[in-house]
mmCIF file of C-alpha atoms and ligand atoms in Angstrom:
data_model
loop_
_atom_site.group_PDB
_atom_site.id
_atom_site.type_symbol
_atom_site.label_atom_id
_atom_site.label_comp_id
_atom_site.label_asym_id
_atom_site.label_seq_id
_atom_site.Cartn_x
_atom_site.Cartn_y
_atom_site.Cartn_z
ATOM 1 C CA MET I 298 0.831 1.429 65.830
ATOM 2 C CA ASN I 299 -0.979 4.326 63.725
ATOM 3 C CA VAL I 300 0.636 8.199 63.149
ATOM 4 C CA VAL I 301 -0.483 10.412 62.073
ATOM 5 C CA ILE I 302 2.449 13.365 60.490
ATOM 6 C CA MET I 303 0.868 17.118 60.572
ATOM 7 C CA GLY I 304 3.121 20.435 59.964
ATOM 8 C CA PRO I 305 2.324 23.050 57.179
ATOM 9 C CA PRO I 306 3.074 22.575 53.807
ATOM 10 C CA GLY I 307 6.804 21.663 52.750
ATOM 11 C CA ALA I 308 7.127 21.085 56.541
ATOM 12 C CA GLY I 309 8.988 17.598 55.502
ATOM 13 C CA LYS I 310 5.957 15.166 56.046
ATOM 14 C CA GLY I 311 6.104 13.135 53.324
ATOM 15 C CA THR I 312 9.973 13.012 53.783
ATOM 16 C CA GLN I 313 9.736 11.820 57.037
ATOM 17 C CA ALA I 314 6.740 9.700 56.208
ATOM 18 C CA LYS I 315 8.182 7.769 53.445
ATOM 19 C CA ARG I 316 11.668 7.069 55.989
ATOM 20 C CA LEU I 317 9.163 5.360 58.087
ATOM 21 C CA ALA I 318 7.864 3.190 55.743
ATOM 22 C CA ASP I 319 11.573 2.469 54.524
ATOM 23 C CA ARG I 320 13.011 1.734 57.904
ATOM 24 C CA PHE I 321 9.654 0.939 59.944
ATOM 25 C CA GLY I 322 7.635 -0.644 58.057
ATOM 26 C CA PHE I 323 4.726 1.575 58.038
ATOM 27 C CA LEU I 324 2.214 1.798 55.072
ATOM 28 C CA HIS I 325 2.740 5.170 53.915
ATOM 29 C CA LEU I 326 -0.813 6.908 53.217
ATOM 30 C CA SER I 327 -1.097 10.302 51.683
ATOM 31 C CA PRO I 328 -4.151 11.619 49.422
ATOM 32 C CA GLY I 329 -1.970 14.437 48.762
ATOM 33 C CA ASP I 330 -0.193 11.202 46.453
ATOM 34 C CA LEU I 331 -3.233 9.413 45.644
ATOM 35 C CA LEU I 332 -4.796 12.137 44.378
ATOM 36 C CA ARG I 333 -1.925 13.094 42.347
ATOM 37 C CA GLN I 334 -1.731 9.469 41.264
ATOM 38 C CA ALA I 335 -5.792 9.560 40.162
ATOM 39 C CA VAL I 336 -4.820 12.794 38.320
ATOM 40 C CA LYS I 337 -1.879 11.193 36.215
ATOM 41 C CA ASP I 338 -4.689 8.285 35.761
ATOM 42 C CA GLY I 339 -7.954 10.709 34.455
ATOM 43 C CA THR I 340 -9.636 8.577 36.802
ATOM 44 C CA GLU I 341 -13.008 10.485 38.000
ATOM 45 C CA LEU I 342 -11.602 10.837 41.301
ATOM 46 C CA GLY I 343 -8.230 12.806 39.603
ATOM 47 C CA ALA I 344 -10.641 15.253 37.714
ATOM 48 C CA LYS I 345 -12.576 16.129 40.962
ATOM 49 C CA ALA I 346 -9.753 16.819 42.335
ATOM 50 C CA LYS I 347 -7.545 18.959 40.012
ATOM 51 C CA THR I 348 -8.801 22.376 40.461
ATOM 52 C CA TYR I 349 -8.637 22.333 43.747
ATOM 53 C CA MET I 350 -5.058 21.005 43.827
ATOM 54 C CA ASP I 351 -3.826 23.126 41.956
ATOM 55 C CA SER I 352 -5.274 26.637 43.171
ATOM 56 C CA GLY I 353 -3.921 25.171 47.037
ATOM 57 C CA ARG I 354 -7.495 24.535 48.179
ATOM 58 C CA LEU I 355 -8.461 21.436 49.605
ATOM 59 C CA VAL I 356 -10.392 18.529 48.350
ATOM 60 C CA PRO I 357 -14.203 18.746 49.458
ATOM 61 C CA ASP I 358 -14.116 16.200 52.655
ATOM 62 C CA ARG I 359 -16.578 13.570 51.935
ATOM 63 C CA LEU I 360 -13.658 12.682 48.894
ATOM 64 C CA ILE I 361 -10.649 12.022 51.202
ATOM 65 C CA ILE I 362 -12.609 10.093 53.804
ATOM 66 C CA GLU I 363 -13.941 7.791 50.987
ATOM 67 C CA LEU I 364 -10.154 7.452 49.815
ATOM 68 C CA ILE I 365 -8.611 6.702 52.854
ATOM 69 C CA GLY I 366 -11.805 4.543 54.287
ATOM 70 C CA ASN I 367 -11.147 2.648 51.602
ATOM 71 C CA ARG I 368 -7.485 2.116 52.273
ATOM 72 C CA ILE I 369 -7.348 1.753 55.770
ATOM 73 C CA ARG I 370 -9.964 -1.021 55.131
ATOM 74 C CA GLU I 371 -7.687 -2.672 52.791
ATOM 75 C CA ALA I 372 -4.377 -2.612 54.841
ATOM 76 C CA GLN I 373 -3.646 -5.563 57.263
ATOM 77 C CA PRO I 374 -4.985 -5.089 60.367
ATOM 78 C CA ASP I 375 -1.553 -5.620 62.543
ATOM 79 C CA ARG I 376 0.329 -2.880 60.184
ATOM 80 C CA ARG I 377 2.019 -0.147 61.102
ATOM 81 C CA VAL I 378 0.280 3.224 59.284
ATOM 82 C CA VAL I 379 1.521 7.006 58.799
ATOM 83 C CA PHE I 380 -1.301 8.875 57.960
ATOM 84 C CA ASP I 381 0.719 12.012 55.827
ATOM 85 C CA GLY I 382 -1.198 15.237 55.296
ATOM 86 C CA PHE I 383 -4.535 13.246 56.667
ATOM 87 C CA PRO I 384 -6.711 14.668 58.541
ATOM 88 C CA ARG I 385 -6.289 17.964 57.598
ATOM 89 C CA THR I 386 -9.894 18.874 58.958
ATOM 90 C CA LEU I 387 -11.542 18.770 62.803
ATOM 91 C CA PRO I 388 -14.225 16.452 60.162
ATOM 92 C CA GLN I 389 -11.535 14.224 58.876
ATOM 93 C CA ALA I 390 -10.173 14.105 62.367
ATOM 94 C CA ASP I 391 -13.000 12.650 63.478
ATOM 95 C CA ALA I 392 -13.696 10.413 60.653
ATOM 96 C CA LEU I 393 -10.506 8.845 61.196
ATOM 97 C CA GLY I 394 -10.980 8.228 65.096
ATOM 98 C CA VAL I 395 -14.343 6.198 63.750
ATOM 99 C CA MET I 396 -12.100 3.787 61.269
ATOM 100 C CA LEU I 397 -9.895 3.088 63.343
ATOM 101 C CA ALA I 398 -12.306 2.326 66.447
ATOM 102 C CA ASP I 399 -14.443 0.078 64.165
ATOM 103 C CA LEU I 400 -11.516 -1.686 63.487
ATOM 104 C CA GLY I 401 -10.462 -2.131 67.094
ATOM 105 C CA GLN I 402 -7.770 0.541 67.095
ATOM 106 C CA GLY I 403 -6.912 4.143 68.085
ATOM 107 C CA LEU I 404 -4.373 6.463 67.017
ATOM 108 C CA ASP I 405 -0.879 6.484 68.813
ATOM 109 C CA ALA I 406 0.330 10.187 68.018
ATOM 110 C CA ALA I 407 -0.181 13.111 66.312
ATOM 111 C CA VAL I 408 3.183 14.437 65.304
ATOM 112 C CA ASN I 409 3.395 18.326 64.561
ATOM 113 C CA VAL I 410 6.396 19.361 62.223
ATOM 114 C CA VAL I 411 7.347 22.829 63.222
ATOM 115 C CA LEU I 412 9.070 24.511 60.691
ATOM 116 C CA PRO I 413 9.680 28.420 60.121
ATOM 117 C CA ASP I 414 7.409 29.398 56.873
ATOM 118 C CA GLU I 415 9.856 31.019 54.926
ATOM 119 C CA GLU I 416 12.106 27.810 55.309
ATOM 120 C CA ALA I 417 8.935 25.989 54.372
ATOM 121 C CA ILE I 418 8.613 28.038 50.905
ATOM 122 C CA ARG I 419 11.941 27.802 50.106
ATOM 123 C CA ARG I 420 11.513 23.538 50.646
ATOM 124 C CA LEU I 421 8.368 24.397 48.465
ATOM 125 C CA THR I 422 9.495 26.368 45.517
ATOM 126 C CA GLY I 423 12.953 24.251 45.297
ATOM 127 C CA ARG I 424 11.145 20.844 44.955
ATOM 128 C CA ARG I 425 11.362 18.685 41.851
ATOM 129 C CA VAL I 426 9.497 15.455 41.413
ATOM 130 C CA CYS I 427 10.308 12.306 38.941
ATOM 131 C CA ARG I 428 7.142 12.830 36.319
ATOM 132 C CA LYS I 429 7.640 8.807 35.828
ATOM 133 C CA CYS I 430 7.994 7.276 40.131
ATOM 134 C CA GLY I 431 7.028 10.323 41.923
ATOM 135 C CA ALA I 432 11.122 10.513 43.536
ATOM 136 C CA ASN I 433 11.579 14.212 45.234
ATOM 137 C CA TYR I 434 14.590 15.929 44.847
ATOM 138 C CA HIS I 435 15.177 19.895 45.291
ATOM 139 C CA LEU I 436 17.214 22.576 43.694
ATOM 140 C CA ALA I 437 19.372 23.203 46.447
ATOM 141 C CA PHE I 438 19.144 20.407 49.302
ATOM 142 C CA LYS I 439 18.665 17.243 47.284
ATOM 143 C CA ALA I 440 19.588 17.623 43.689
ATOM 144 C CA PRO I 441 19.645 14.889 41.204
ATOM 145 C CA ALA I 442 23.667 14.059 40.247
ATOM 146 C CA LYS I 443 21.911 15.003 36.366
ATOM 147 C CA GLU I 444 20.428 17.989 35.611
ATOM 148 C CA GLY I 445 16.209 17.636 34.709
ATOM 149 C CA LEU I 446 16.410 13.448 35.532
ATOM 150 C CA CYS I 447 15.885 11.584 38.170
ATOM 151 C CA ASP I 448 18.403 9.546 39.956
ATOM 152 C CA LEU I 449 16.703 6.171 40.688
ATOM 153 C CA CYS I 450 14.367 6.236 37.058
ATOM 154 C CA GLY I 451 15.864 8.402 34.702
ATOM 155 C CA GLY I 452 12.479 10.136 34.357
ATOM 156 C CA PRO I 453 12.423 13.375 33.503
ATOM 157 C CA LEU I 454 11.507 16.052 37.028
ATOM 158 C CA TYR I 455 9.330 18.609 36.945
ATOM 159 C CA GLN I 456 7.736 21.414 38.968
ATOM 160 C CA ARG I 457 4.410 20.417 41.051
ATOM 161 C CA THR I 458 1.450 23.460 39.808
ATOM 162 C CA ASP I 459 0.826 24.126 43.472
ATOM 163 C CA ASP I 460 4.200 24.460 44.195
ATOM 164 C CA SER I 461 4.705 28.368 42.549
ATOM 165 C CA GLU I 462 5.244 31.083 45.634
ATOM 166 C CA ALA I 463 1.511 32.084 44.994
ATOM 167 C CA THR I 464 0.035 29.001 45.479
ATOM 168 C CA ALA I 465 2.115 28.375 48.209
ATOM 169 C CA LYS I 466 1.140 30.977 50.318
ATOM 170 C CA ALA I 467 -2.115 30.082 49.237
ATOM 171 C CA ARG I 468 -1.594 26.501 50.846
ATOM 172 C CA PHE I 469 0.059 28.633 54.297
ATOM 173 C CA GLU I 470 -3.856 30.384 55.200
ATOM 174 C CA VAL I 471 -5.239 26.853 54.029
ATOM 175 C CA TYR I 472 -3.682 25.864 56.614
ATOM 176 C CA ARG I 473 -3.020 28.404 59.543
ATOM 177 C CA ARG I 474 -7.575 28.329 58.700
ATOM 178 C CA GLU I 475 -8.310 24.411 58.296
ATOM 179 C CA THR I 476 -5.541 22.221 59.643
ATOM 180 C CA GLU I 477 -3.466 24.572 62.362
ATOM 181 C CA PRO I 478 -6.760 23.812 64.402
ATOM 182 C CA LEU I 479 -6.142 20.273 64.651
ATOM 183 C CA ILE I 480 -3.102 20.635 66.914
ATOM 184 C CA GLY I 481 -5.810 21.692 69.808
ATOM 185 C CA TYR I 482 -7.829 18.617 68.938
ATOM 186 C CA TYR I 483 -5.074 16.089 69.580
ATOM 187 C CA GLY I 484 -3.351 17.707 72.407
ATOM 188 C CA THR I 485 -6.531 17.827 74.363
ATOM 189 C CA ARG I 486 -6.144 13.997 73.844
ATOM 190 C CA LYS I 487 -3.160 13.527 74.532
ATOM 191 C CA LEU I 488 -1.319 12.593 71.494
ATOM 192 C CA VAL I 489 0.570 15.338 70.797
ATOM 193 C CA GLN I 490 4.553 15.426 70.035
ATOM 194 C CA GLU I 491 6.289 18.584 68.214
ATOM 195 C CA VAL I 492 9.171 17.463 66.509
ATOM 196 C CA ASP I 493 11.803 20.256 64.986
ATOM 197 C CA GLY I 494 12.042 20.205 61.324
ATOM 198 C CA ARG I 495 14.724 22.341 60.813
ATOM 199 C CA GLY I 496 18.283 20.550 60.193
ATOM 200 C CA ASP I 497 18.545 17.840 57.398
ATOM 201 C CA VAL I 498 16.343 15.023 56.819
ATOM 202 C CA GLU I 499 18.768 13.028 58.898
ATOM 203 C CA GLU I 500 18.119 14.816 62.231
ATOM 204 C CA VAL I 501 14.295 15.627 61.736
ATOM 205 C CA SER I 502 14.515 11.749 61.086
ATOM 206 C CA ARG I 503 16.380 10.904 64.391
ATOM 207 C CA ARG I 504 13.892 13.150 66.878
ATOM 208 C CA LEU I 505 11.327 11.997 65.290
ATOM 209 C CA GLU I 506 12.080 8.325 65.407
ATOM 210 C CA GLN I 507 13.434 9.410 69.485
ATOM 211 C CA ALA I 508 9.044 10.802 69.925
ATOM 212 C CA LEU I 509 8.000 7.847 68.939
ATOM 213 C CA GLY I 510 10.336 5.847 70.434
ATOM 214 C CA LEU I 511 11.134 3.680 67.581
ATOM 215 C CA PRO I 512 14.086 2.141 68.101
ATOM 216 C CA GLY I 513 17.445 4.492 66.606
HETATM 217 P P1 AP5 V 246 -0.030 17.505 49.929
HETATM 218 O O1 AP5 V 246 1.125 16.658 48.996
HETATM 219 O O2 AP5 V 246 -0.404 16.392 50.952
HETATM 220 O O3 AP5 V 246 0.413 18.508 50.079
HETATM 221 P P2 AP5 V 246 0.797 19.523 51.170
HETATM 222 O O4 AP5 V 246 0.903 19.215 52.813
HETATM 223 O O5 AP5 V 246 1.360 21.217 51.386
HETATM 224 O O6 AP5 V 246 2.642 18.766 51.827
HETATM 225 P P3 AP5 V 246 3.781 19.028 50.322
HETATM 226 O O7 AP5 V 246 3.409 17.909 49.939
HETATM 227 O O8 AP5 V 246 3.972 20.064 49.791
HETATM 228 O O9 AP5 V 246 5.019 19.477 51.408
HETATM 229 P P4 AP5 V 246 5.550 17.549 52.868
HETATM 230 O O10 AP5 V 246 5.530 18.441 53.704
HETATM 231 O O11 AP5 V 246 4.971 16.599 51.932
HETATM 232 O O12 AP5 V 246 7.045 18.344 52.133
HETATM 233 P P5 AP5 V 246 8.253 17.319 51.800
HETATM 234 O O13 AP5 V 246 8.394 15.349 52.288
HETATM 235 O O14 AP5 V 246 7.340 16.565 50.081
HETATM 236 O O15 AP5 V 246 -1.627 17.616 48.859
HETATM 237 C C1 AP5 V 246 -1.600 18.491 48.239
HETATM 238 C C2 AP5 V 246 -2.444 19.241 47.615
HETATM 239 O O16 AP5 V 246 -3.946 17.687 47.722
HETATM 240 C C3 AP5 V 246 -3.249 20.551 48.518
HETATM 241 O O17 AP5 V 246 -3.143 21.104 48.732
HETATM 242 C C4 AP5 V 246 -5.071 19.557 48.714
HETATM 243 O O18 AP5 V 246 -5.359 20.126 48.134
HETATM 244 C C5 AP5 V 246 -5.086 18.540 48.208
HETATM 245 N N1 AP5 V 246 -5.307 17.446 50.232
HETATM 246 C C6 AP5 V 246 -4.373 16.790 50.246
HETATM 247 N N2 AP5 V 246 -4.506 15.956 52.014
HETATM 248 C C7 AP5 V 246 -6.288 16.377 51.503
HETATM 249 C C8 AP5 V 246 -6.652 16.255 52.642
HETATM 250 N N3 AP5 V 246 -6.521 15.447 53.785
HETATM 251 N N4 AP5 V 246 -7.650 17.263 52.347
HETATM 252 C C9 AP5 V 246 -8.273 17.670 51.818
HETATM 253 N N5 AP5 V 246 -7.504 18.132 50.285
HETATM 254 C C10 AP5 V 246 -6.552 17.142 50.790
HETATM 255 O O19 AP5 V 246 9.173 18.000 51.650
HETATM 256 C C11 AP5 V 246 9.070 19.244 50.308
HETATM 257 C C12 AP5 V 246 11.008 19.672 49.185
HETATM 258 O O20 AP5 V 246 11.372 19.613 50.925
HETATM 259 C C13 AP5 V 246 11.011 18.319 49.070
HETATM 260 O O21 AP5 V 246 11.572 18.728 47.799
HETATM 261 C C14 AP5 V 246 12.227 17.779 49.731
HETATM 262 O O22 AP5 V 246 13.381 17.031 48.741
HETATM 263 C C15 AP5 V 246 12.606 18.891 50.764
HETATM 264 N N6 AP5 V 246 13.078 18.292 52.421
HETATM 265 C C16 AP5 V 246 12.417 17.454 53.495
HETATM 266 N N7 AP5 V 246 12.761 17.719 54.332
HETATM 267 C C17 AP5 V 246 14.092 18.155 54.421
HETATM 268 C C18 AP5 V 246 15.191 18.826 55.335
HETATM 269 N N8 AP5 V 246 14.613 18.240 56.608
HETATM 270 N N9 AP5 V 246 15.857 19.437 54.685
HETATM 271 C C19 AP5 V 246 15.941 19.575 53.477
HETATM 272 N N10 AP5 V 246 15.128 19.843 52.750
HETATM 273 C C20 AP5 V 246 14.469 18.885 52.687
#
């Protein structure tokens, strides 16, 4: 089963994709996470991606398609995959179709997580991430037990550079222009499942799992 999770910045794509990985064994593929790791590791890809990410712009399609293509080809053929934040442009969507077809597979669903902008901005600006293990927190909705420290590994929490209010707003504009058209692209292929992103993480998970027909 191959699933794409779409939605604006802060809609909860990463949180929900991680839950699908933990609960149902999906391979979680997130270009955002892979690029942040590349920046941290100081690789050539990280250096190329950083300026785009810091300003809220999309990293060029060629780099992203290569990054995800390599991961798909390395995955076990029978593994369920959840794509989080990919595709984000029409050329990426076409490329994903070709990559899956080459493996004799297809896409089973494109979940669109719907959330009002004000709520998404609140989630982004309050987000904190563990520098060591990458775990996600939120100052109001999921605060760590000890301020500034990760509950899981004790690592320091930081705010993503692209989560400032100004850059978050720029990411929304990019989303509307480049990524929202994919709802129509997958709509014509009868793959879109709309999921209400409001409410707590468990509530959204229940809706999403139901939409995908996964056992509750
Ligand atoms: P990426 O990391 O993918 O950022 P994004 O799509 O903007 O998504 P976010 O990670 O900000 O939000 P999310 O929807 O995953 O929400 P989350 O679950 O974290 O991409 C970053 C950059 O990389 C891009 O700008 C671009 O430069 C580049 N890039 C990535 N993919 C690319 C591609 N395909 N092509 C080109 N460039 C690409 O939740 C947010 C917060 O809310 C967290 O604090 C969380 O704890 C909290 N939260 C989640 N759910 C709930 C809930 N139900 N209730 C309360 N709080 C919640």
